[in-house]
Amino acid sequence: MEKQQFKAESKRLLDLMIHSIYTNKEIFLRELISNASDALDKRHFLSLTNDEKRVNQEDLKITLSTNKDLRTFTIQDTGIGMTKEELENHLGTIAKSGSFDFKQENKDAEDIDIIGQFGVGFYSAFMVASKIVVESLSANDSQGYRWTSEGADGYTIEPIDRTEIGTTITLYLRDNEEEENYDEYLDTYKIKSLITKYSDYVRYPIQMMVEVSRPVEGKEDEYTTELELQTLNSMVPLWKRNKKDITEEEYNNFYMNKFMDWEKPQKVLHYSIEGTLSYQALLFIPSKTPYNFYSQEYEPGLQLYSKSVFIMDHAKDLIPDYFRFVKGLVDSDDVSLNISREILQQDRQLKIIARSIEKKIKSALVDMLVKEREEYESFYKNFGLQLKYGLYSDYGAHKEQLQDLILFYSSHEDRYVTLKEYVERMKENQDVIYYVSGDSIESIKKLPQMERVTEKGYEVLYFLDDVDEFAIRMLQTYMGKSFKSINQGELDLDTEEEKAEKETLKKENASLLEALKDALKDKVKDVTISSRLASHPVCLISDEGVSFE
Ligand code: ADP
Ligand code: MG
């Protein structure tokens, strides 16, 4: 056994790997499983292209085990394995990716989703292990080898007896530290949860012997514990399956489990985009406003997967803020990830995907508005406020996107309407969109000035949220029509006849108006004959140009 030395640079690199690249120690499992999955892909590919190397699909798998006494965590695969040279080159050289080379050499293997590319993932295991032993027999060799390393001071390679093709990696966990308990990686529950989080959709079964306790038949309160081989991952990602074959219940359960909601989603959006940047998306609109939706606590953003491996949660850049109520995930083979695979490297790719997602959500909402009005209105009750905030934010930059999604309660048939519906049924002589602000539908209905406007046959939009006036201010006009509060300035509702009548009334009552003005002189600017009123004697209005009465 001859001890090989890492080059000095490699030592420093290894140190960097362990301490700086990853923010999260637990991702070592994601990396090792991704490597095993790649190795299985390669063996499968070999089996397809070489009759002598045939292997049964059901023999391709990953097995996990732990030894609490030795404090070891072991991951075994029946993949392609590594020859002595490969152990040296791929594990002994940091930033050397055998998987990357494999893809280069086997162009026809392009459509197998090999995950590795940077040649650093393996070393993430040193974040949790002080010593790593890799035993492997390559499908292209008859001699097995053991590679052993305790990190920076190098590695040894020795021949071993091994008959099973594949690789077994044993991690000797680091001693527990004050802020880091490595024993948790011996815990079945923890391991299961990490697999679910990162590697649930790896295409090969990830199996482990798990202790299960069962009630003894006929005896109460008595249990036996047995070991049972369990498959920990669900393997096929729902979003990669054909839409036609997925039931509503499957979508609902997936959503409720993954996004921890008690209620099924109101809307499911499942689609796939092929192009310069391909991706699959599975998006959901919740059927209730999350309790913390309008607080700091709410974390918007989509989950990002690359090649079915979980990369990050709450990727905010994938979704515009005004659609932050959308939950779901995006899976793309094409995004280039940074070295830790924790974040995306290219903003541009993200932007292309984000723009495409935004379009999809917008058109799904428009579709719902047109075809399922009631559905849309209940969606709007949950999240309409967010859309109006969106209209208002960024100086109205999103008005094109949002103006047709906004609803207002309207005096027309007492229901929610779109601005388009309003404008399309405007009276011939009407050139503004009337609105009125108030706390509730009831209090608005009681406003004296409402009576005359509606009597004249004009429709009035009710602004019930504080943000409404701000949003409309950003919009300025809709289809060329501006907005006008019926509480403000001149309304110009009168016919010529009525105008003349008003003038006469003004003259006839000049002394009364003077007296009233005098009596209220500290409280109002003017007292005049109004054309706003029908059955009510009096109302308060504000000056043109003064906002928020
Ligand atoms: P990457 O996966 O980005 O290529 P890694 O550091 O994770 O980089 O792994 C380096 C290389 O080691 C891989 O490209 C592969 O050639 C080899 N390798 C790692 N794990 C295994 C394994 N379980 N079976 C076969 N080869 C492996
Ligand atoms: Mg890797």
Coordinates of C-alpha atoms and ligand atoms in Angstrom, one line a residue:
M1 CA 0.0 0.0 0.0
E2 CA 1.6 3.1 -1.2
K3 CA 0.4 6.4 0.1
Q4 CA -0.5 9.0 -2.5
Q5 CA -0.3 12.7 -1.8
F6 CA -2.8 15.3 -2.7
K7 CA -1.1 18.2 -4.3
A8 CA -0.8 21.3 -2.1
E9 CA -3.5 23.0 -4.1
S10 CA -5.8 20.1 -3.7
K11 CA -5.4 20.2 0.1
R12 CA -6.5 23.8 0.1
L13 CA -9.3 23.1 -2.3
L14 CA -10.5 20.3 -0.1
D15 CA -10.5 22.6 2.9
L16 CA -12.5 25.1 0.9
M17 CA -14.9 22.4 -0.1
I18 CA -15.5 21.3 3.4
H19 CA -15.8 24.7 5.0
S20 CA -17.0 27.2 2.4
I21 CA -18.8 25.9 -0.6
Y22 CA -21.9 24.4 1.0
T23 CA -24.2 26.2 3.4
N24 CA -25.8 23.0 4.4
K25 CA -24.0 19.9 5.6
E26 CA -27.0 17.6 5.0
I27 CA -26.6 18.0 1.2
F28 CA -23.8 15.4 1.4
L29 CA -26.5 12.8 1.1
R30 CA -28.0 14.4 -2.0
E31 CA -24.5 14.4 -3.6
L32 CA -23.7 10.8 -2.8
I33 CA -27.1 9.6 -3.9
S34 CA -26.8 11.7 -7.1
N35 CA -23.4 10.0 -7.8
A36 CA -25.0 6.6 -7.2
S37 CA -27.8 7.4 -9.5
D38 CA -25.3 8.5 -12.2
A39 CA -23.4 5.3 -11.7
L40 CA -26.6 3.3 -12.1
D41 CA -27.5 5.3 -15.3
K42 CA -24.0 4.5 -16.7
R43 CA -24.4 0.8 -15.9
H44 CA -27.8 0.8 -17.5
F45 CA -26.4 2.5 -20.6
L46 CA -23.6 0.0 -20.8
S47 CA -26.1 -2.8 -20.4
L48 CA -28.1 -1.5 -23.4
T49 CA -25.0 -1.1 -25.6
N50 CA -23.1 -4.3 -24.6
D51 CA -24.8 -7.7 -24.5
E52 CA -22.2 -9.2 -22.2
K53 CA -22.8 -6.5 -19.7
R54 CA -26.5 -7.1 -19.5
V55 CA -28.1 -6.3 -16.1
N56 CA -31.7 -6.6 -14.9
Q57 CA -33.4 -3.4 -14.2
E58 CA -34.6 -4.6 -10.8
D59 CA -31.0 -5.2 -9.7
L60 CA -30.2 -1.5 -10.2
K61 CA -30.6 0.1 -6.8
I62 CA -29.2 2.1 -3.9
T63 CA -29.0 0.7 -0.4
L64 CA -28.5 2.7 2.8
S65 CA -27.4 1.3 6.2
T66 CA -26.0 2.6 9.4
N67 CA -24.0 1.1 12.3
K68 CA -24.6 3.0 15.5
D69 CA -21.7 1.3 17.3
L70 CA -19.1 2.2 14.7
R71 CA -21.0 5.4 13.9
T72 CA -20.9 4.7 10.2
F73 CA -23.2 5.6 7.4
T74 CA -23.0 3.4 4.3
I75 CA -24.4 3.9 0.9
Q76 CA -24.2 1.2 -1.6
D77 CA -25.1 1.1 -5.3
T78 CA -25.1 -1.5 -8.0
G79 CA -23.9 1.0 -10.6
I80 CA -21.0 1.0 -13.0
G81 CA -18.3 0.9 -10.2
M82 CA -14.8 2.3 -10.5
T83 CA -11.5 0.8 -11.6
K84 CA -8.3 1.6 -9.8
E85 CA -7.6 4.4 -12.3
E86 CA -11.0 5.8 -11.9
L87 CA -10.7 5.8 -8.1
E88 CA -7.5 7.6 -8.5
N89 CA -8.6 10.1 -11.1
H90 CA -12.2 10.7 -10.0
L91 CA -11.9 10.6 -6.3
G92 CA -8.2 11.6 -6.0
T93 CA -8.6 14.7 -8.1
I94 CA -10.8 17.4 -6.9
A95 CA -12.9 19.0 -9.7
K96 CA -12.5 16.0 -11.9
S97 CA -15.8 14.7 -12.9
G98 CA -16.0 11.2 -14.4
S99 CA -19.6 11.9 -15.1
F100 CA -18.8 15.0 -17.2
D101 CA -16.3 13.0 -19.2
F102 CA -18.8 10.2 -19.6
K103 CA -21.3 12.6 -21.2
Q104 CA -18.6 14.0 -23.5
E105 CA -17.5 10.5 -24.6
N106 CA -21.0 9.0 -25.0
K107 CA -22.9 11.5 -27.1
D108 CA -25.8 9.0 -27.5
A109 CA -26.1 9.0 -23.7
E110 CA -27.2 12.6 -23.9
D111 CA -30.8 12.0 -22.9
I112 CA -29.9 10.1 -19.8
D113 CA -30.1 12.6 -17.1
I114 CA -26.6 12.4 -15.6
I115 CA -26.5 14.8 -12.7
G116 CA -22.7 15.2 -11.9
Q117 CA -20.7 17.8 -13.7
F118 CA -18.4 19.7 -11.3
G119 CA -16.4 16.9 -9.7
V120 CA -16.7 18.2 -6.2
G121 CA -19.9 16.7 -4.8
F122 CA -18.2 13.6 -3.4
Y123 CA -16.0 15.7 -1.1
S124 CA -19.1 17.2 0.6
A125 CA -19.1 13.9 2.5
F126 CA -16.1 15.2 4.4
M127 CA -18.3 17.8 6.0
V128 CA -19.8 15.0 8.1
A129 CA -17.2 12.3 7.9
S130 CA -13.7 12.3 9.2
K131 CA -12.9 9.2 7.2
I132 CA -14.3 7.8 4.0
V133 CA -13.9 4.3 2.7
V134 CA -14.9 3.6 -0.9
E135 CA -15.0 0.0 -2.1
S136 CA -15.7 -0.6 -5.7
L137 CA -15.8 -3.2 -8.5
S138 CA -16.1 -1.8 -12.0
A139 CA -18.3 -3.5 -14.6
N140 CA -15.2 -3.2 -16.8
D141 CA -12.8 -5.0 -14.4
S142 CA -12.5 -8.2 -12.4
Q143 CA -10.5 -6.8 -9.5
G144 CA -12.1 -4.7 -6.8
Y145 CA -10.4 -1.9 -4.9
R146 CA -10.7 0.0 -1.7
W147 CA -10.0 3.7 -1.5
T148 CA -9.5 5.2 1.9
S149 CA -9.1 8.8 2.9
E150 CA -9.2 10.9 6.1
G151 CA -9.3 14.1 4.1
A152 CA -6.5 16.5 3.4
D153 CA -3.5 14.2 3.9
G154 CA -4.3 12.0 1.0
Y155 CA -5.7 8.6 0.2
T156 CA -4.7 5.0 -0.1
I157 CA -5.8 2.4 -2.7
E158 CA -5.6 -1.3 -2.2
P159 CA -7.0 -4.4 -4.0
I160 CA -9.9 -6.2 -2.2
D161 CA -12.0 -9.3 -2.8
R162 CA -15.3 -8.1 -4.2
T163 CA -17.6 -9.9 -6.5
E164 CA -20.5 -7.5 -6.7
I165 CA -20.3 -4.8 -9.4
G166 CA -20.9 -1.4 -7.9
T167 CA -19.7 0.8 -5.1
T168 CA -20.0 0.9 -1.3
I169 CA -19.2 4.1 0.4
T170 CA -18.8 4.1 4.2
L171 CA -18.7 7.4 6.1
Y172 CA -17.1 7.4 9.5
L173 CA -19.0 10.3 11.1
R174 CA -17.2 13.1 12.7
D175 CA -17.2 13.5 16.5
N176 CA -20.2 15.5 17.7
E177 CA -19.5 19.1 18.3
E178 CA -21.4 21.6 20.4
E179 CA -23.4 23.0 17.5
E180 CA -23.3 20.0 15.3
N181 CA -24.6 16.6 16.2
Y182 CA -23.5 14.1 13.5
D183 CA -25.3 11.3 15.2
E184 CA -28.4 12.6 13.5
Y185 CA -27.2 10.9 10.3
L186 CA -27.6 7.6 12.0
D187 CA -31.2 8.3 12.7
T188 CA -33.6 6.5 10.4
Y189 CA -36.2 9.2 10.7
K190 CA -33.7 11.9 9.7
I191 CA -32.3 9.9 6.8
K192 CA -35.9 9.3 5.5
S193 CA -36.7 12.9 5.7
L194 CA -33.5 13.9 3.8
I195 CA -34.3 11.4 1.1
T196 CA -37.8 12.8 0.8
K197 CA -36.5 16.3 0.6
Y198 CA -33.6 15.9 -1.8
S199 CA -33.8 12.6 -3.6
D200 CA -37.4 11.6 -3.6
Y201 CA -37.5 11.5 -7.4
V202 CA -34.3 9.7 -8.1
R203 CA -35.3 7.0 -10.6
Y204 CA -33.8 4.1 -8.8
P205 CA -35.1 2.6 -5.5
I206 CA -33.3 3.9 -2.4
Q207 CA -33.7 1.1 0.1
M208 CA -33.0 0.7 3.8
M209 CA -33.8 -1.9 6.5
V210 CA -36.0 -0.1 8.9
E211 CA -37.2 -1.2 12.3
V212 CA -41.0 -1.4 12.4
S213 CA -43.0 -2.3 15.4
R214 CA -46.2 -4.3 15.0
P215 CA -48.9 -5.1 17.6
V216 CA -48.8 -8.8 18.7
E217 CA -52.0 -10.4 17.5
G218 CA -54.5 -11.1 20.3
K219 CA -52.5 -9.2 22.8
E220 CA -53.1 -5.6 23.7
D221 CA -50.2 -3.2 24.3
E222 CA -47.6 -5.8 23.1
Y223 CA -45.5 -5.1 20.2
T224 CA -42.7 -6.9 18.3
T225 CA -40.1 -5.1 16.3
E226 CA -39.0 -6.4 13.0
L227 CA -36.7 -5.3 10.3
E228 CA -38.3 -4.5 7.1
L229 CA -36.8 -3.5 3.8
Q230 CA -38.3 -0.2 2.8
T231 CA -38.0 1.9 -0.4
L232 CA -37.6 5.5 0.8
N233 CA -38.2 7.4 -2.4
S234 CA -41.2 7.7 -4.6
M235 CA -39.0 7.6 -7.8
V236 CA -41.3 9.0 -10.4
P237 CA -41.8 12.7 -10.1
L238 CA -45.5 13.6 -10.5
W239 CA -44.6 16.4 -12.8
K240 CA -42.7 14.1 -15.2
R241 CA -45.7 11.9 -15.6
N242 CA -48.2 12.3 -18.4
K243 CA -51.0 14.7 -17.4
K244 CA -53.6 12.3 -18.8
D245 CA -52.6 9.6 -16.3
I246 CA -52.7 11.8 -13.2
T247 CA -55.9 11.9 -11.2
E248 CA -57.2 15.0 -9.4
E249 CA -56.7 13.2 -6.2
E250 CA -53.0 12.6 -6.9
Y251 CA -52.5 16.3 -7.6
N252 CA -54.4 17.2 -4.5
N253 CA -52.5 14.9 -2.2
F254 CA -49.2 15.9 -3.7
Y255 CA -50.0 19.5 -3.1
M256 CA -51.3 19.0 0.4
N257 CA -48.3 16.9 1.5
K258 CA -45.7 19.0 -0.1
F259 CA -47.0 22.4 0.6
M260 CA -48.5 21.5 3.9
D261 CA -52.0 22.7 3.3
W262 CA -55.2 21.1 4.8
E263 CA -57.2 22.0 1.8
K264 CA -56.9 20.9 -1.8
P265 CA -55.7 23.6 -4.2
Q266 CA -58.2 25.7 -6.0
K267 CA -56.3 25.4 -9.3
V268 CA -53.6 23.1 -10.6
L269 CA -51.3 24.2 -13.4
H270 CA -49.2 21.4 -14.9
Y271 CA -47.3 22.0 -18.1
S272 CA -44.0 21.4 -19.8
I273 CA -42.1 23.8 -22.0
E274 CA -39.6 22.6 -24.7
G275 CA -37.3 25.1 -26.2
T276 CA -34.0 26.8 -25.8
L277 CA -34.7 26.4 -22.1
S278 CA -36.9 23.5 -21.3
Y279 CA -38.7 23.0 -18.0
Q280 CA -41.6 21.4 -16.3
A281 CA -43.8 23.2 -13.9
L282 CA -46.4 22.1 -11.4
L283 CA -48.1 25.1 -9.9
F284 CA -51.0 25.5 -7.5
I285 CA -53.3 28.3 -6.4
P286 CA -54.4 27.6 -2.8
S287 CA -58.1 27.7 -2.1
K288 CA -57.7 29.7 1.0
T289 CA -55.5 32.7 1.8
P290 CA -52.6 31.3 4.0
Y291 CA -53.0 32.7 7.5
N292 CA -49.7 34.5 7.3
F293 CA -50.0 35.6 3.7
Y294 CA -49.8 39.3 4.3
S295 CA -47.1 39.1 6.9
Q296 CA -43.3 39.0 6.8
E297 CA -43.4 35.4 7.8
Y298 CA -44.9 34.2 4.5
E299 CA -42.2 32.9 2.2
P300 CA -43.1 33.2 -1.4
G301 CA -41.3 31.5 -4.3
L302 CA -41.2 28.2 -6.1
Q303 CA -39.2 25.1 -5.5
L304 CA -36.4 24.5 -8.0
Y305 CA -35.4 21.0 -9.2
S306 CA -32.7 20.2 -11.6
K307 CA -33.0 16.7 -13.2
S308 CA -35.5 15.8 -10.6
V309 CA -33.0 16.5 -7.8
F310 CA -34.1 19.2 -5.3
I311 CA -32.0 22.3 -5.5
M312 CA -33.7 25.1 -3.6
D313 CA -36.8 26.2 -1.9
H314 CA -38.6 29.5 -2.2
A315 CA -36.8 30.6 -5.3
K316 CA -38.4 34.1 -5.3
D317 CA -37.0 35.1 -8.7
L318 CA -39.1 32.5 -10.4
I319 CA -42.3 34.3 -9.7
P320 CA -43.3 38.0 -9.7
D321 CA -44.3 39.3 -6.4
Y322 CA -47.9 40.0 -7.4
F323 CA -48.3 36.2 -8.1
R324 CA -46.6 35.3 -4.8
F325 CA -49.7 33.3 -3.8
V326 CA -48.8 30.6 -6.3
K327 CA -47.0 27.6 -4.8
G328 CA -45.3 24.8 -6.7
L329 CA -42.1 23.7 -8.4
V330 CA -40.1 24.0 -11.5
D331 CA -37.8 21.3 -12.8
S332 CA -35.3 22.1 -15.5
D333 CA -32.4 20.1 -17.0
D334 CA -31.1 23.2 -18.6
V335 CA -30.3 25.6 -15.8
S336 CA -26.7 26.0 -14.9
L337 CA -26.2 25.7 -11.2
N338 CA -23.3 27.0 -9.3
I339 CA -20.8 24.7 -7.8
S340 CA -22.7 23.9 -4.7
R341 CA -25.8 23.3 -6.8
E342 CA -27.6 25.4 -4.2
I343 CA -28.1 28.4 -6.5
L344 CA -28.4 29.2 -10.1
Q345 CA -25.5 30.6 -11.9
Q346 CA -27.2 32.4 -14.6
D347 CA -29.7 35.1 -14.0
R348 CA -30.6 35.2 -17.6
Q349 CA -32.0 31.6 -17.6
L350 CA -33.9 32.3 -14.5
K351 CA -35.4 35.4 -16.1
I352 CA -36.5 33.4 -19.2
I353 CA -38.2 30.8 -17.0
A354 CA -39.7 33.4 -14.8
R355 CA -41.2 35.3 -17.7
S356 CA -42.6 32.2 -19.1
I357 CA -44.2 31.2 -15.8
E358 CA -45.7 34.6 -15.4
K359 CA -47.3 34.3 -18.8
K360 CA -48.7 30.9 -18.0
I361 CA -50.2 32.1 -14.7
K362 CA -51.7 35.1 -16.3
S363 CA -53.3 33.2 -19.0
A364 CA -54.6 30.6 -16.6
L365 CA -56.2 33.4 -14.5
V366 CA -57.7 35.0 -17.6
D367 CA -59.0 31.7 -18.6
M368 CA -60.6 31.2 -15.2
L369 CA -62.1 34.6 -15.3
V370 CA -63.7 34.0 -18.7
K371 CA -64.8 30.4 -18.2
E372 CA -65.3 29.9 -14.5
R373 CA -66.4 33.2 -13.2
E374 CA -67.5 32.0 -9.8
E375 CA -64.2 30.2 -9.3
Y376 CA -62.4 33.4 -10.3
E377 CA -64.3 35.5 -7.9
S378 CA -63.5 33.2 -5.0
F379 CA -59.9 33.2 -6.0
Y380 CA -60.1 37.0 -6.2
K381 CA -61.5 37.2 -2.7
N382 CA -58.4 35.4 -1.5
F383 CA -55.7 37.1 -3.5
G384 CA -57.2 40.0 -5.3
L385 CA -55.6 42.4 -2.8
Q386 CA -52.2 41.1 -3.9
L387 CA -53.0 41.8 -7.5
K388 CA -54.0 45.4 -6.6
Y389 CA -50.8 45.8 -4.7
G390 CA -49.0 44.6 -7.8
L391 CA -50.8 47.2 -9.9
Y392 CA -49.6 49.9 -7.5
S393 CA -46.1 48.7 -7.0
D394 CA -43.0 49.6 -9.1
Y395 CA -44.8 52.8 -10.2
G396 CA -47.4 50.9 -12.2
A397 CA -44.9 49.0 -14.2
H398 CA -47.2 45.9 -14.2
K399 CA -50.4 47.5 -15.3
E400 CA -50.5 45.8 -18.6
Q401 CA -50.3 42.4 -16.9
L402 CA -52.7 43.1 -14.1
Q403 CA -55.4 45.6 -15.2
D404 CA -57.6 42.9 -16.7
L405 CA -57.4 40.7 -13.7
I406 CA -58.8 43.3 -11.3
L407 CA -62.4 43.2 -10.1
F408 CA -64.4 45.8 -8.3
Y409 CA -67.7 45.5 -6.6
S410 CA -70.2 47.4 -8.7
S411 CA -73.6 49.1 -8.4
H412 CA -74.5 47.2 -11.6
E413 CA -76.4 44.2 -10.5
D414 CA -74.5 44.2 -7.2
R415 CA -71.7 42.0 -8.2
Y416 CA -68.0 42.0 -9.1
V417 CA -67.1 43.3 -12.5
T418 CA -63.9 43.9 -14.5
L419 CA -62.9 47.3 -15.8
K420 CA -63.5 46.0 -19.3
E421 CA -67.1 45.0 -18.5
Y422 CA -67.6 48.5 -17.1
V423 CA -66.2 50.4 -20.0
E424 CA -68.1 48.2 -22.5
R425 CA -71.4 49.1 -21.1
M426 CA -70.7 52.8 -20.4
K427 CA -73.5 55.1 -21.5
E428 CA -73.0 57.0 -24.8
N429 CA -72.4 60.3 -23.2
Q430 CA -70.3 59.0 -20.4
D431 CA -66.6 59.6 -20.6
V432 CA -65.3 58.7 -17.1
I433 CA -65.4 55.6 -14.9
Y434 CA -67.3 56.5 -11.7
Y435 CA -66.1 55.1 -8.4
V436 CA -66.8 55.7 -4.8
S437 CA -64.6 54.9 -1.8
G438 CA -66.1 53.4 1.4
D439 CA -65.7 50.9 4.2
S440 CA -68.4 48.6 3.2
I441 CA -70.9 47.9 0.5
E442 CA -73.7 48.8 2.9
S443 CA -72.3 52.2 3.9
I444 CA -71.6 53.1 0.3
K445 CA -75.2 52.2 -0.6
K446 CA -76.4 54.7 2.0
L447 CA -74.3 57.6 0.6
P448 CA -76.6 60.3 -0.5
Q449 CA -74.6 61.0 -3.6
M450 CA -74.9 57.4 -4.9
E451 CA -78.6 57.8 -5.4
R452 CA -78.5 60.4 -8.1
V453 CA -75.7 58.9 -10.1
T454 CA -77.3 55.5 -10.2
E455 CA -80.7 57.0 -10.9
K456 CA -79.1 58.7 -13.9
G457 CA -78.2 55.2 -15.0
Y458 CA -74.4 55.4 -14.4
E459 CA -72.6 52.4 -13.0
V460 CA -70.4 53.1 -9.9
L461 CA -67.4 51.0 -8.8
Y462 CA -67.0 50.5 -5.0
F463 CA -63.5 51.0 -3.7
L464 CA -63.5 49.0 -0.6
D465 CA -59.8 48.5 0.0
D466 CA -57.4 51.2 0.9
V467 CA -55.1 50.3 -1.9
D468 CA -57.8 50.8 -4.6
E469 CA -57.4 54.5 -5.1
F470 CA -53.6 54.1 -5.2
A471 CA -53.9 51.3 -7.7
I472 CA -56.2 53.4 -9.9
R473 CA -53.9 56.3 -9.6
M474 CA -51.1 54.2 -11.1
L475 CA -53.4 53.0 -13.8
Q476 CA -54.5 56.6 -14.7
T477 CA -56.8 55.4 -17.4
Y478 CA -58.4 52.2 -18.6
M479 CA -59.2 51.9 -22.3
G480 CA -58.7 55.6 -22.6
K481 CA -61.2 56.4 -19.8
S482 CA -60.2 58.1 -16.7
F483 CA -61.5 57.5 -13.2
K484 CA -63.7 59.9 -11.2
S485 CA -64.9 59.8 -7.7
I486 CA -68.5 60.6 -7.3
N487 CA -67.5 62.3 -4.0
Q488 CA -65.3 64.8 -5.7
G489 CA -65.5 68.0 -7.8
E490 CA -68.0 68.6 -10.5
L491 CA -69.9 65.6 -11.7
D492 CA -71.7 67.1 -14.6
L493 CA -74.6 64.8 -14.6
D494 CA -77.2 67.3 -15.6
T495 CA -79.0 68.0 -18.8
E496 CA -79.2 71.5 -20.1
E497 CA -82.7 71.9 -18.6
E498 CA -81.5 70.7 -15.2
K499 CA -78.6 73.0 -15.3
A500 CA -80.9 76.0 -15.9
E501 CA -83.1 74.8 -13.1
K502 CA -80.2 74.6 -10.8
E503 CA -79.1 78.2 -11.6
T504 CA -82.7 79.4 -10.9
L505 CA -82.7 77.5 -7.6
K506 CA -79.3 79.0 -6.7
K507 CA -80.7 82.5 -7.3
E508 CA -83.9 81.9 -5.4
N509 CA -82.1 80.4 -2.5
A510 CA -79.1 82.7 -2.4
S511 CA -79.8 84.0 1.1
L512 CA -80.3 80.5 2.5
L513 CA -77.0 79.4 1.0
E514 CA -75.3 82.4 2.4
A515 CA -76.8 81.8 5.8
L516 CA -75.7 78.2 5.8
K517 CA -72.2 79.1 4.6
D518 CA -71.9 81.6 7.4
A519 CA -73.1 79.1 10.0
L520 CA -70.6 76.5 8.8
K521 CA -67.8 78.8 7.8
D522 CA -65.0 77.0 9.7
K523 CA -66.1 73.7 8.5
V524 CA -66.8 73.9 4.8
K525 CA -65.5 75.8 1.9
D526 CA -68.8 76.3 0.1
V527 CA -72.4 75.5 0.2
T528 CA -74.2 75.1 -3.0
I529 CA -77.2 73.5 -4.8
S530 CA -76.2 70.0 -5.8
S531 CA -77.1 67.8 -8.7
R532 CA -75.9 64.8 -6.9
L533 CA -78.9 64.3 -4.7
A534 CA -82.2 62.6 -5.2
S535 CA -84.1 61.9 -2.0
H536 CA -81.4 63.0 0.5
P537 CA -81.4 66.6 1.5
V538 CA -77.6 67.1 1.8
C539 CA -74.2 65.6 1.2
L540 CA -70.5 66.4 1.8
I541 CA -68.1 66.3 -1.1
S542 CA -64.5 67.2 -1.6
D543 CA -62.8 69.6 -3.9
E544 CA -61.5 68.6 -7.3
G545 CA -57.9 67.5 -7.0
V546 CA -58.1 66.8 -3.2
S547 CA -57.8 63.1 -2.6
F548 CA -59.2 60.8 0.0
E549 CA -62.3 62.2 1.5
Ligands
ADP1 P1 -19.6 14.9 -10.1 O1 -20.7 14.0 -9.6 O2 -20.0 16.3 -10.3 O3 -18.9 14.4 -11.4 P2 -18.3 14.1 -7.7 O4 -17.2 14.7 -6.9 O5 -19.6 13.9 -7.0 O6 -18.5 14.9 -9.0 O7 -17.8 12.7 -8.2 C1 -16.6 12.6 -9.0 C2 -16.6 11.4 -9.9 O8 -16.4 10.3 -9.1 C3 -17.9 11.2 -10.6 O9 -18.0 12.0 -11.8 C4 -17.8 9.7 -10.9 O10 -17.0 9.5 -12.1 C5 -17.1 9.2 -9.7 N1 -18.0 8.6 -8.8 C6 -18.4 9.2 -7.6 N2 -19.3 8.3 -7.0 C7 -19.4 7.2 -7.7 C8 -20.1 6.0 -7.6 N3 -21.0 5.8 -6.5 N4 -20.0 5.1 -8.5 C9 -19.2 5.3 -9.6 N5 -18.5 6.4 -9.8 C10 -18.6 7.4 -8.9
MG2 MG -21.6 14.2 -7.9

